[in-house]
Structures are given as C-alpha cells and as structure tokens.
C-alpha cells in the first residue's frame, strides 16, 4: 500500500475517533450529541466498507477509546457484512490481517483482491463472522443480507479463491451447523432451498404451504391464474446446478453432500439421462447433473438407491394430477426448463417410448459401471432376476425390497431390459455373493417344467449364472450347504434328461463339472479361504483406493475414500500394507485442495501411530 492510501486510512481513523467521541460522550449536552451523531453516521455512510472495517478494527483495540464509544463501534463492525459489498470486504480484511497470513506488513491493510494468502485458520475466522448472526439481528434478516453476496462470490464473481471461501462459509459455516442450516431454518431457506427448488420445484416451501392458484373474482366468476407458466426458467436451472457443484466440490463435506443431493436423485437422473442432448444442453445441464448424481451414489449409494431409479426410469417430473404438476422440457432455444402441467397432461408423458427407454437403459448401465460396487451390482441383479423371472418368494439374504407393481407391463419391460444389459455389460460383476446367487439359481432350476416352452429362457439364464459361480478359482463344494448343493444337482440331472429341451446338454455338462469340480485343481493351488471380515475389509480397501486414486474423482468422493481408509487403519485391519499406505498418503500431500491435504495428514498420522 502506498503512502497516500495509508494517510487516507489514518485520516478516517482520526475522524471516526474525533466525531464519534463527541457523538456518544455521556457528559455532553443533548443538542451537541445529536449533531455529532448525525455527522458520525454521515461519515460512516460515506466511508468505503473495507476502509471502514480496517479503521473501526483499529479503534476497538483495548485501551484505544472509552468503553461507551467502543460499544457503538462494535455494533457498526458486526453489521458491516450487511452492506452490498460487506461480505467480500469481510473476507478480504480477515485474509489480509490474520496472523496466519504470509503477507508483508506493508501490505497488511490492502484488500486481497484474488483471495491471496487464504489459510484454513483465517477461513474459519471469516466464516464465523459471516455465518453467526449477531444478537442484535434475527437470523432471517442476517442471512437475507449476506446470502445474495455469498452466492455471487460462489459464482466466481470475486475470482476462484473467493469462490472457494464462499463455499466454505455456506457449506461449513451455515449449512454445516444444525442450528443455522438444518431444513426449515433461516440458513437453509436462504442458501439450500433456492438451489434445490430450482432443480426440484417440489422442495419449495411455497409449494408446501399450499398457496391457492385459483382465486374467485366474484360470486359468479372464477379467474384461473394457472395459465401455462414456466416454473423454473432455463437460466435459473443452470445456475442452480452450477452453484450446487461449486459448493460441494470446493470444500468436500460428505455428510452435507448426501443431505443436499438426497432429495434430488430422480431430478438429477432425468437431466443426466436426457436423450440425444445438444452439445450446449450437455454442457449446461446433463454433465453437471451426471457429476452430482455420481457423487451422491458413490457416497450414499446402495442397491436400493439404484433400484429406485429403475422403478422410475422414465421419470421426467412430477406428474401426479392431485398436486402441482411440472415437467422438464426442452425449449425452442435448445435449453432445459421446468414447465407446469395441468389436468391430464401428465398422463400423455407416461406413455412408453421405446427409443427413450433404450436410451435410458443404456445410460443407467453406464452409471452402474461407474458408481456401483460389485456387491451392489450383484444384489441389484439378483433382485431383478428374481422379480423378472417370476420367482416371487423372497430370498431372505437379499435385503433390497422392491415396490414393484407386477401389473405394470412397462415396469416389467424396463426391468427385463436392465437385467439383459447387466448380463451383457457386467457379467464378471454379477456374482459378488455366490451364496445368494446359488439359492436363487436353485429356486429357478427346481421350477423346471419339461413341457413348458417358456421355461427355457429362465433356465438358460440360471445355468449361465451357475457356470459363473462354479468356474471361479476360489469355488469349492465344501463351502456350499449340502442341501443346496443336492437340490441343484438333482435339478441339473432332471433338466439334462429332458432331451427335447435346448438347455439339456448345458445342464449335463454343468452337472459333471459340479460333481468333479474339486478334483480339477491341485489343492495347493487354491487360494486360502478368507474370513468374512477379510472379505469386507478388502472390499472397503478397494473402494477407498478407487475413490482416492481415480483421476476424475471429485473432492467429496476423495474425502470419503480417505474416511474409508481411516476406518480400516483405526480397526487395525490385517488387509492393510502400512508402508504402501504411507507411500500412497505421502503422494496426496501435494493435493491442490487444502482441505483434502489436511484430511490426508490426519489419516497419515493414524497410520504412523
């Protein structure tokens, strides 16, 4: 900062001290105090926010001014973030003067325009100043003043560093605190709800209040205000997706990520699976939605979450005629917006379009490949296999419960198509739990009817799955319950004897393979059977490595990978190679994201001790 700027700041400090002392002097007469207070407030109003913040901060130091004056200065200081540029000024001021900053003394009072020298300690202090409302103002009023400024910074209006700072204040300072940012609180309404409701209008508190859409204009006249309307325009939808992505990726918080994205799974699916999007639509809507749904499913995903998507694969909005109906639709300009529907308009959108269905199925399979663990894929496949082939008795080990409507032919067709694509696209990932699979195979094979031509497809699939299980190198007959093994062998013999069946020879071959399976390999070559904990720990370790090391792994997923690795270290898992783990963690210490680096250091410390 040059000498002139320093002189101007000193002049402001002197003026504030001189006029303020006269304005609040307890022993002064009322007239002179009133005149001085008007002059003082005029001076405060004219002063730039950053300069005023710096000057007031100087005056409130212990012993500088009388306590009766210091109280008024503190009131001014705490309300400065409510100014139109108050949030940015607060961030820049804290970053410039915090002890952890590395700036030179000569630069200490200069605004850090690009958010330079932002340390985690300074960021936490700035976050507390902006996210905790002072006692003199209600949370609703406070957040309504700072939210628009923080969201503008989140959009990049102040540069990438201040965007990350804004994300921290919103994500950790407000939404990360239950008393400030839980659903229904002022913080949630100002920060979370505007983003979420622009992607899923059903989350709007305005809709939940049931505000009437039809008003009476007189005893004989009803004016319907529900003219065709745009519920969320294309730009607002794009901004909401962009802000949500920036918020969740800037400072990864897996818990907040799941809380924000949980209510958006189906809307994000609809946008990410948009059939034949233009390049512009893909960049503005589809790709951001795809990234967000992948983050959520990696953090909170399980077979039941994937099954929910299958059951509503053609989802395109809220089509329930008893409530406010809305739908995602393409504009004439090649963008996506949310429009309102009326009456029975939603029914037409429920009609099956085979091209759309095939496109959605293909997109779903690609999603499964990217986000699902082998266990989830196996569990999902088993449930679809059970329901699609009509074996309605539930297999107890399968925990996923499908709310499947057997009378819906579209749902049945979609399930069958997904099942077929899974067998073709991910056959090597369908047998994660061989016990569950063998129980289901046994059930299908035991229902074989040589006189039924429709049985061949079901039996053929069951035999293919059986072949996958028993040809795995680690398979041994002794690991299968005797009754289950006997049931499968009896069914194979029965099918093999039905010479008119196309699957008879396959059944005979598998029967022989199963009978002599243990004799085909040298026992010394067989891998030792791991314990149940070793199996689970291995799955956790592989998932952690995948999350941490994948080049395109977003920050929330990398953070979750470190959490998983830390869990294994705390439990002293035998699956870990500590030296190799330390090498991996050391390679991550140079991560550009300071938050990730701090998490790495924490896990590294656990591994060392």
XYZ file of C-alpha atoms in Angstrom, residues 28-563:
536
model
C -22.186 16.210 26.614
C -25.487 18.063 26.189
C -28.234 16.508 24.091
C -28.036 19.046 21.249
C -24.320 18.716 20.621
C -24.543 14.944 20.854
C -27.384 14.827 18.296
C -25.474 16.999 15.843
C -22.320 14.917 16.304
C -24.276 11.660 15.848
C -25.681 12.891 12.538
C -22.172 13.832 11.401
C -20.821 10.497 12.617
C -23.455 8.437 10.758
C -22.876 10.513 7.602
C -19.162 9.772 7.852
C -19.850 6.051 8.320
C -22.235 6.017 5.352
C -19.730 7.716 3.038
C -16.749 5.566 4.018
C -15.778 2.589 1.895
C -16.578 -0.741 3.519
C -13.044 -2.142 3.586
C -11.528 1.135 4.815
C -14.243 1.497 7.456
C -13.706 -2.071 8.630
C -9.972 -1.511 8.932
C -10.413 1.790 10.779
C -13.023 0.510 13.226
C -10.894 -2.551 13.892
C -8.053 -0.203 14.874
C -10.275 1.816 17.220
C -11.751 -1.145 19.112
C -8.367 -2.363 20.306
C -8.228 -2.418 24.124
C -7.491 0.974 25.666
C -7.848 2.984 22.431
C -11.294 4.508 23.063
C -13.664 4.631 26.075
C -15.897 1.602 26.550
C -19.062 3.653 25.946
C -17.739 4.511 22.470
C -16.311 1.046 21.805
C -19.781 -0.489 22.186
C -21.127 1.610 19.288
C -18.095 0.787 17.146
C -18.677 -2.928 17.734
C -22.291 -2.537 16.589
C -21.084 -0.895 13.373
C -18.459 -3.563 12.794
C -20.833 -6.512 13.264
C -23.350 -5.079 10.783
C -20.869 -4.205 8.022
C -21.405 -7.584 6.236
C -24.963 -6.422 5.544
C -23.654 -3.739 3.174
C -23.852 -4.662 -0.538
C -20.095 -5.303 -0.587
C -19.818 -6.220 3.077
C -19.245 -9.954 2.665
C -16.350 -9.540 0.257
C -14.823 -6.785 2.390
C -15.057 -9.021 5.474
C -13.340 -11.915 3.714
C -10.589 -9.751 2.248
C -9.976 -7.945 5.531
C -9.662 -11.141 7.581
C -7.389 -12.744 4.997
C -5.135 -9.667 4.997
C -4.687 -9.265 8.768
C -4.990 -12.772 10.195
C -1.768 -13.895 11.948
C -1.517 -16.971 9.734
C -1.311 -14.776 6.632
C 2.081 -14.526 4.950
C 1.637 -11.010 3.577
C 4.185 -8.340 4.385
C 3.371 -5.698 6.984
C 3.307 -3.039 4.283
C 0.531 -4.957 2.546
C -1.471 -5.846 5.629
C -4.278 -3.289 5.115
C -4.624 -3.802 1.371
C -7.603 -5.811 0.061
C -6.646 -9.274 -1.179
C -8.498 -8.949 -4.445
C -7.969 -12.531 -5.566
C -8.229 -14.051 -2.117
C -4.454 -14.491 -1.762
C -2.908 -15.935 1.406
C -6.093 -17.706 2.435
C -5.248 -20.133 5.231
C -7.654 -22.543 6.896
C -7.352 -20.640 10.186
C -8.249 -17.339 8.514
C -11.076 -19.013 6.620
C -12.587 -20.361 9.831
C -12.478 -16.902 11.437
C -14.106 -15.248 8.427
C -16.726 -17.986 8.341
C -17.663 -17.371 11.979
C -18.032 -13.645 11.338
C -20.336 -14.180 8.382
C -22.305 -17.267 9.377
C -23.228 -16.499 13.006
C -25.823 -13.687 13.206
C -25.141 -11.062 15.902
C -27.629 -10.934 18.774
C -28.984 -7.605 17.542
C -30.419 -9.048 14.314
C -32.614 -12.061 13.529
C -31.138 -14.982 11.570
C -33.705 -14.452 8.806
C -32.701 -10.805 8.356
C -28.998 -11.576 8.637
C -28.935 -14.361 6.066
C -31.180 -12.479 3.650
C -28.462 -9.808 3.608
C -25.359 -11.989 3.266
C -26.776 -14.842 1.139
C -27.008 -12.960 -2.199
C -23.417 -11.734 -1.758
C -22.047 -15.191 -0.885
C -23.874 -16.790 -3.792
C -22.474 -14.182 -6.176
C -18.975 -14.970 -4.921
C -19.744 -18.684 -5.263
C -20.484 -17.994 -8.927
C -16.914 -16.729 -9.309
C -17.633 -13.003 -9.230
C -14.626 -12.376 -6.992
C -12.268 -14.924 -8.501
C -11.717 -18.644 -7.826
C -10.174 -18.201 -4.370
C -13.045 -16.132 -3.037
C -15.448 -18.615 -4.639
C -13.875 -21.371 -2.535
C -14.052 -19.135 0.524
C -17.766 -18.512 -0.092
C -18.323 -22.259 -0.469
C -16.674 -22.849 2.905
C -18.821 -20.216 4.626
C -22.009 -21.642 3.105
C -21.156 -25.315 3.428
C -19.433 -25.446 6.814
C -20.388 -22.172 8.471
C -24.125 -22.203 7.719
C -25.420 -25.480 6.281
C -22.905 -27.488 8.303
C -24.419 -26.265 11.585
C -27.697 -27.779 12.659
C -28.943 -24.667 14.472
C -28.287 -22.458 11.433
C -28.596 -24.672 8.376
C -30.929 -27.576 9.094
C -34.056 -27.835 6.894
C -36.571 -25.218 7.974
C -34.010 -22.822 9.472
C -33.225 -19.386 8.077
C -29.872 -20.548 6.725
C -31.440 -23.455 4.855
C -34.134 -21.242 3.338
C -31.639 -18.665 2.080
C -28.889 -20.975 0.807
C -30.095 -24.537 0.229
C -33.735 -24.169 -0.739
C -33.207 -21.721 -3.636
C -30.771 -24.147 -5.272
C -32.711 -27.321 -4.534
C -36.121 -25.949 -5.525
C -34.789 -24.748 -8.881
C -33.865 -28.373 -9.643
C -36.814 -29.988 -7.869
C -39.712 -27.500 -7.507
C -41.476 -29.900 -5.144
C -38.932 -28.898 -2.478
C -40.081 -25.289 -2.496
C -41.617 -24.203 0.823
C -44.022 -22.077 -1.215
C -45.499 -25.178 -2.773
C -45.673 -26.959 0.562
C -47.708 -24.104 2.064
C -50.435 -24.924 -0.426
C -50.872 -21.381 -1.699
C -54.012 -21.259 -3.871
C -53.591 -20.997 -7.599
C -57.264 -20.233 -8.327
C -58.901 -17.119 -6.915
C -62.510 -16.027 -7.015
C -63.153 -12.613 -8.621
C -66.775 -12.530 -7.628
C -69.786 -14.717 -6.806
C -70.242 -15.880 -10.393
C -66.732 -15.560 -11.765
C -63.634 -17.645 -11.161
C -60.375 -16.440 -12.611
C -57.927 -19.273 -13.203
C -54.426 -17.887 -12.756
C -52.832 -21.205 -13.711
C -52.022 -20.202 -17.242
C -49.229 -22.072 -18.900
C -46.237 -20.988 -16.916
C -42.557 -21.670 -16.582
C -41.932 -22.932 -13.076
C -38.140 -22.608 -13.369
C -36.558 -20.944 -16.373
C -33.562 -22.437 -18.164
C -31.019 -19.979 -16.745
C -32.158 -20.497 -13.142
C -31.884 -24.278 -13.567
C -28.369 -23.945 -14.975
C -27.285 -21.579 -12.189
C -28.648 -23.930 -9.509
C -26.697 -26.889 -10.936
C -23.542 -24.795 -11.202
C -23.809 -23.419 -7.681
C -24.515 -26.813 -6.181
C -21.491 -28.277 -7.974
C -19.255 -25.418 -6.828
C -20.461 -25.677 -3.241
C -19.939 -29.432 -2.921
C -16.629 -29.606 -4.753
C -14.875 -26.578 -3.258
C -14.692 -27.912 0.311
C -15.795 -31.556 0.394
C -18.193 -32.438 3.173
C -19.626 -35.949 2.535
C -22.377 -35.528 5.119
C -23.642 -32.253 3.654
C -23.297 -33.662 0.148
C -25.648 -36.541 0.947
C -28.085 -34.219 2.706
C -28.326 -31.832 -0.241
C -28.341 -34.369 -3.058
C -30.616 -36.971 -1.457
C -33.871 -35.177 -2.459
C -32.528 -34.588 -5.984
C -31.736 -38.135 -7.121
C -34.598 -38.522 -9.595
C -34.387 -34.936 -10.972
C -30.645 -35.383 -11.460
C -31.304 -38.710 -13.163
C -33.816 -37.108 -15.539
C -31.342 -34.389 -16.516
C -28.264 -36.617 -16.744
C -30.055 -39.180 -18.924
C -31.624 -36.688 -21.346
C -31.942 -38.462 -24.710
C -29.831 -37.017 -27.547
C -28.911 -33.691 -25.907
C -27.299 -30.953 -27.941
C -23.713 -30.016 -27.098
C -24.943 -26.916 -25.279
C -27.551 -28.859 -23.284
C -24.957 -31.433 -22.365
C -22.537 -28.803 -21.046
C -25.145 -26.723 -19.214
C -27.392 -29.412 -17.722
C -26.595 -33.060 -18.437
C -22.934 -33.176 -17.423
C -23.369 -31.181 -14.181
C -26.330 -33.385 -13.223
C -24.349 -36.511 -14.114
C -21.425 -35.456 -11.917
C -23.730 -34.709 -8.992
C -25.673 -37.976 -9.146
C -22.433 -39.937 -9.422
C -21.046 -38.189 -6.356
C -24.212 -38.991 -4.393
C -24.379 -42.648 -5.406
C -20.706 -43.184 -4.600
C -21.176 -41.678 -1.141
C -24.621 -42.997 -0.229
C -25.358 -45.459 -2.986
C -26.575 -48.975 -2.447
C -28.627 -51.454 -4.416
C -31.882 -49.964 -3.160
C -30.942 -46.495 -4.457
C -30.247 -47.958 -7.901
C -33.460 -49.961 -7.762
C -35.403 -46.752 -7.046
C -34.074 -45.313 -10.309
C -35.035 -48.445 -12.266
C -38.559 -48.327 -10.883
C -38.972 -44.781 -12.210
C -36.508 -44.938 -15.095
C -38.603 -42.719 -17.371
C -39.014 -40.022 -14.707
C -39.351 -36.566 -16.257
C -41.019 -34.563 -13.485
C -43.902 -34.617 -11.051
C -46.920 -35.949 -12.911
C -49.299 -36.617 -10.019
C -52.539 -34.935 -11.058
C -53.615 -34.346 -7.428
C -50.691 -31.966 -6.816
C -48.763 -29.262 -8.640
C -47.526 -30.929 -11.820
C -44.283 -29.974 -13.508
C -42.019 -31.448 -16.132
C -38.547 -30.931 -17.592
C -38.811 -29.849 -21.203
C -36.584 -28.601 -23.978
C -37.017 -25.000 -25.075
C -37.005 -23.765 -28.639
C -33.522 -22.396 -27.979
C -32.123 -25.812 -27.084
C -32.093 -25.406 -23.303
C -33.933 -27.197 -20.489
C -36.510 -25.564 -18.280
C -39.243 -26.720 -15.899
C -42.795 -26.117 -17.037
C -46.148 -26.554 -15.325
C -48.744 -29.113 -16.407
C -52.488 -29.129 -15.863
C -55.275 -31.641 -15.770
C -54.452 -34.893 -17.548
C -51.442 -33.565 -19.457
C -49.132 -35.680 -17.340
C -50.826 -38.896 -18.451
C -49.562 -38.486 -22.014
C -45.987 -38.304 -20.742
C -46.367 -41.690 -19.062
C -46.785 -43.448 -22.398
C -43.901 -45.716 -23.342
C -41.436 -44.547 -25.970
C -39.144 -47.451 -26.856
C -36.315 -45.250 -28.134
C -36.354 -43.213 -24.935
C -36.459 -46.376 -22.847
C -33.463 -47.901 -24.654
C -31.516 -44.665 -24.242
C -32.322 -44.515 -20.529
C -31.377 -48.159 -20.001
C -28.007 -47.659 -21.702
C -27.320 -44.554 -19.609
C -28.298 -46.401 -16.452
C -25.904 -49.266 -17.168
C -23.063 -46.802 -17.720
C -23.977 -45.138 -14.421
C -23.897 -48.501 -12.645
C -20.473 -49.283 -14.094
C -19.070 -46.021 -12.751
C -20.593 -45.798 -9.281
C -21.695 -49.220 -8.016
C -19.595 -51.671 -6.042
C -19.546 -55.327 -7.026
C -21.706 -56.126 -4.007
C -24.347 -53.581 -5.006
C -24.347 -54.767 -8.616
C -24.745 -58.380 -7.505
C -27.567 -57.555 -5.083
C -29.361 -55.429 -7.668
C -29.024 -58.116 -10.310
C -30.350 -60.833 -8.006
C -33.423 -58.789 -7.164
C -34.150 -58.027 -10.808
C -33.542 -61.639 -11.732
C -35.944 -62.806 -9.059
C -38.752 -60.423 -9.985
C -38.350 -60.560 -13.769
C -38.452 -64.359 -13.923
C -41.447 -64.614 -11.689
C -39.857 -66.276 -8.678
C -41.897 -64.263 -6.268
C -40.888 -65.873 -2.960
C -38.309 -63.595 -1.402
C -34.790 -64.848 -0.933
C -34.052 -63.879 2.664
C -30.403 -62.792 2.306
C -31.413 -60.159 -0.219
C -32.138 -57.032 1.782
C -33.411 -54.801 -1.023
C -37.199 -54.581 -1.094
C -38.707 -53.635 -4.416
C -42.043 -51.832 -4.545
C -42.686 -53.408 -7.886
C -46.109 -53.314 -9.446
C -46.462 -56.659 -11.180
C -49.420 -55.398 -13.200
C -47.381 -52.656 -14.868
C -46.101 -54.038 -18.185
C -43.813 -51.027 -18.740
C -42.084 -51.609 -15.392
C -41.671 -55.291 -16.217
C -40.238 -54.493 -19.653
C -37.760 -51.994 -18.195
C -36.622 -54.470 -15.556
C -36.126 -57.185 -18.160
C -34.104 -54.833 -20.385
C -31.891 -53.720 -17.499
C -31.376 -57.352 -16.499
C -30.374 -58.284 -20.031
C -27.964 -55.353 -20.326
C -26.351 -56.166 -16.987
C -25.680 -59.736 -18.130
C -24.122 -58.458 -21.345
C -22.213 -55.452 -19.980
C -21.034 -56.509 -16.498
C -21.132 -60.348 -16.375
C -17.941 -60.507 -14.288
C -19.502 -58.400 -11.519
C -22.739 -60.326 -11.003
C -21.531 -62.980 -8.572
C -20.143 -60.980 -5.689
C -22.221 -63.064 -3.268
C -22.226 -66.622 -4.562
C -24.401 -67.900 -1.711
C -27.301 -65.611 -2.631
C -26.887 -66.428 -6.284
C -26.838 -70.209 -5.752
C -30.009 -70.017 -3.667
C -31.792 -68.143 -6.436
C -30.415 -70.469 -9.138
C -31.626 -73.450 -7.142
C -35.105 -71.964 -6.935
C -35.280 -71.328 -10.699
C -33.933 -74.763 -11.646
C -36.293 -76.554 -9.259
C -39.258 -74.975 -11.104
C -38.207 -76.523 -14.421
C -41.143 -77.927 -16.403
C -40.131 -80.028 -19.388
C -43.482 -79.378 -21.034
C -43.227 -75.602 -20.902
C -41.543 -73.879 -23.821
C -41.430 -70.618 -21.875
C -39.103 -72.073 -19.250
C -36.048 -72.265 -21.485
C -35.145 -68.568 -21.151
C -35.298 -68.644 -17.357
C -33.383 -71.921 -17.112
C -30.795 -70.715 -19.617
C -30.085 -67.612 -17.530
C -29.901 -69.675 -14.332
C -27.427 -72.099 -15.922
C -25.250 -69.229 -17.131
C -25.128 -67.814 -13.617
C -24.350 -71.229 -12.159
C -21.463 -71.574 -14.596
C -20.097 -68.183 -13.474
C -20.115 -69.294 -9.832
C -18.568 -72.731 -10.113
C -15.806 -71.725 -12.543
C -14.393 -69.104 -10.173
C -10.961 -70.368 -8.947
C -11.906 -69.984 -5.287
C -15.105 -72.092 -5.567
C -15.182 -75.292 -3.514
C -18.068 -77.714 -2.971
C -17.429 -77.851 0.753
C -18.278 -74.155 1.038
C -21.843 -74.783 -0.183
C -24.539 -76.132 2.115
C -25.201 -79.814 1.401
C -28.967 -79.427 0.928
C -28.498 -76.534 -1.514
C -25.870 -78.449 -3.482
C -28.055 -81.566 -3.630
C -31.039 -79.551 -4.853
C -29.006 -78.007 -7.683
C -27.525 -81.361 -8.723
C -30.942 -83.038 -8.767
C -32.367 -80.234 -10.902
C -29.448 -80.434 -13.352
C -29.994 -84.167 -13.803
C -33.717 -83.613 -14.328
C -33.116 -80.920 -16.948
C -30.408 -83.000 -18.633
C -32.798 -85.913 -19.087
C -35.354 -83.719 -20.854
C -33.854 -84.322 -24.282
C -36.335 -82.101 -26.052
C -35.067 -79.087 -24.139
C -32.448 -76.797 -25.703
C -30.698 -76.453 -22.363
C -30.384 -80.170 -21.628
C -26.787 -80.587 -22.797
C -25.687 -77.481 -20.888
C -27.287 -78.887 -17.732
C -25.495 -82.229 -18.188
C -22.154 -80.520 -18.693
C -22.594 -78.389 -15.579
C -23.688 -81.436 -13.601
C -20.428 -83.207 -14.442
C -18.365 -80.084 -13.789
C -20.004 -79.584 -10.404
C -19.523 -83.253 -9.492
C -15.793 -83.279 -10.183
C -15.071 -79.581 -9.528
C -12.824 -80.110 -6.516
C -10.728 -82.700 -8.350
C -9.844 -80.427 -11.275
C -7.321 -78.383 -9.319
C -4.394 -79.142 -7.061
C -5.467 -78.197 -3.517
C -2.140 -76.432 -3.110
C -3.021 -74.075 -5.954
C -6.287 -72.996 -4.389
C -6.297 -69.663 -2.640
C -6.932 -69.848 1.094
C -10.483 -69.028 2.072
C -10.551 -65.528 3.613
C -12.575 -64.755 6.710
C -15.773 -62.755 6.469
C -14.047 -59.701 7.943
C -11.163 -60.006 5.491
C -13.640 -60.089 2.623
C -15.420 -56.957 3.858
C -12.167 -55.152 4.621
C -10.844 -55.981 1.165
C -13.970 -54.529 -0.426
C -13.626 -51.380 1.696
C -9.929 -51.050 0.842
C -10.517 -51.461 -2.896
C -13.325 -48.903 -2.770
C -11.126 -46.456 -0.843
C -8.312 -46.795 -3.378
C -10.750 -46.336 -6.240
C -12.175 -43.166 -4.699
C -8.751 -41.719 -3.839
C -6.740 -42.536 -6.949
C -9.198 -42.137 -9.827
C -8.114 -39.161 -11.903
C -11.665 -37.796 -12.247
C -12.701 -38.482 -8.654
C -14.379 -35.290 -7.318
C -13.309 -33.863 -3.928
C -16.294 -35.218 -1.910
C -15.562 -38.729 -3.194
C -11.810 -38.424 -2.489
C -12.698 -37.258 1.004
C -14.939 -40.284 1.501
C -12.127 -42.543 0.278
C -9.868 -41.105 2.977
C -12.629 -41.707 5.539
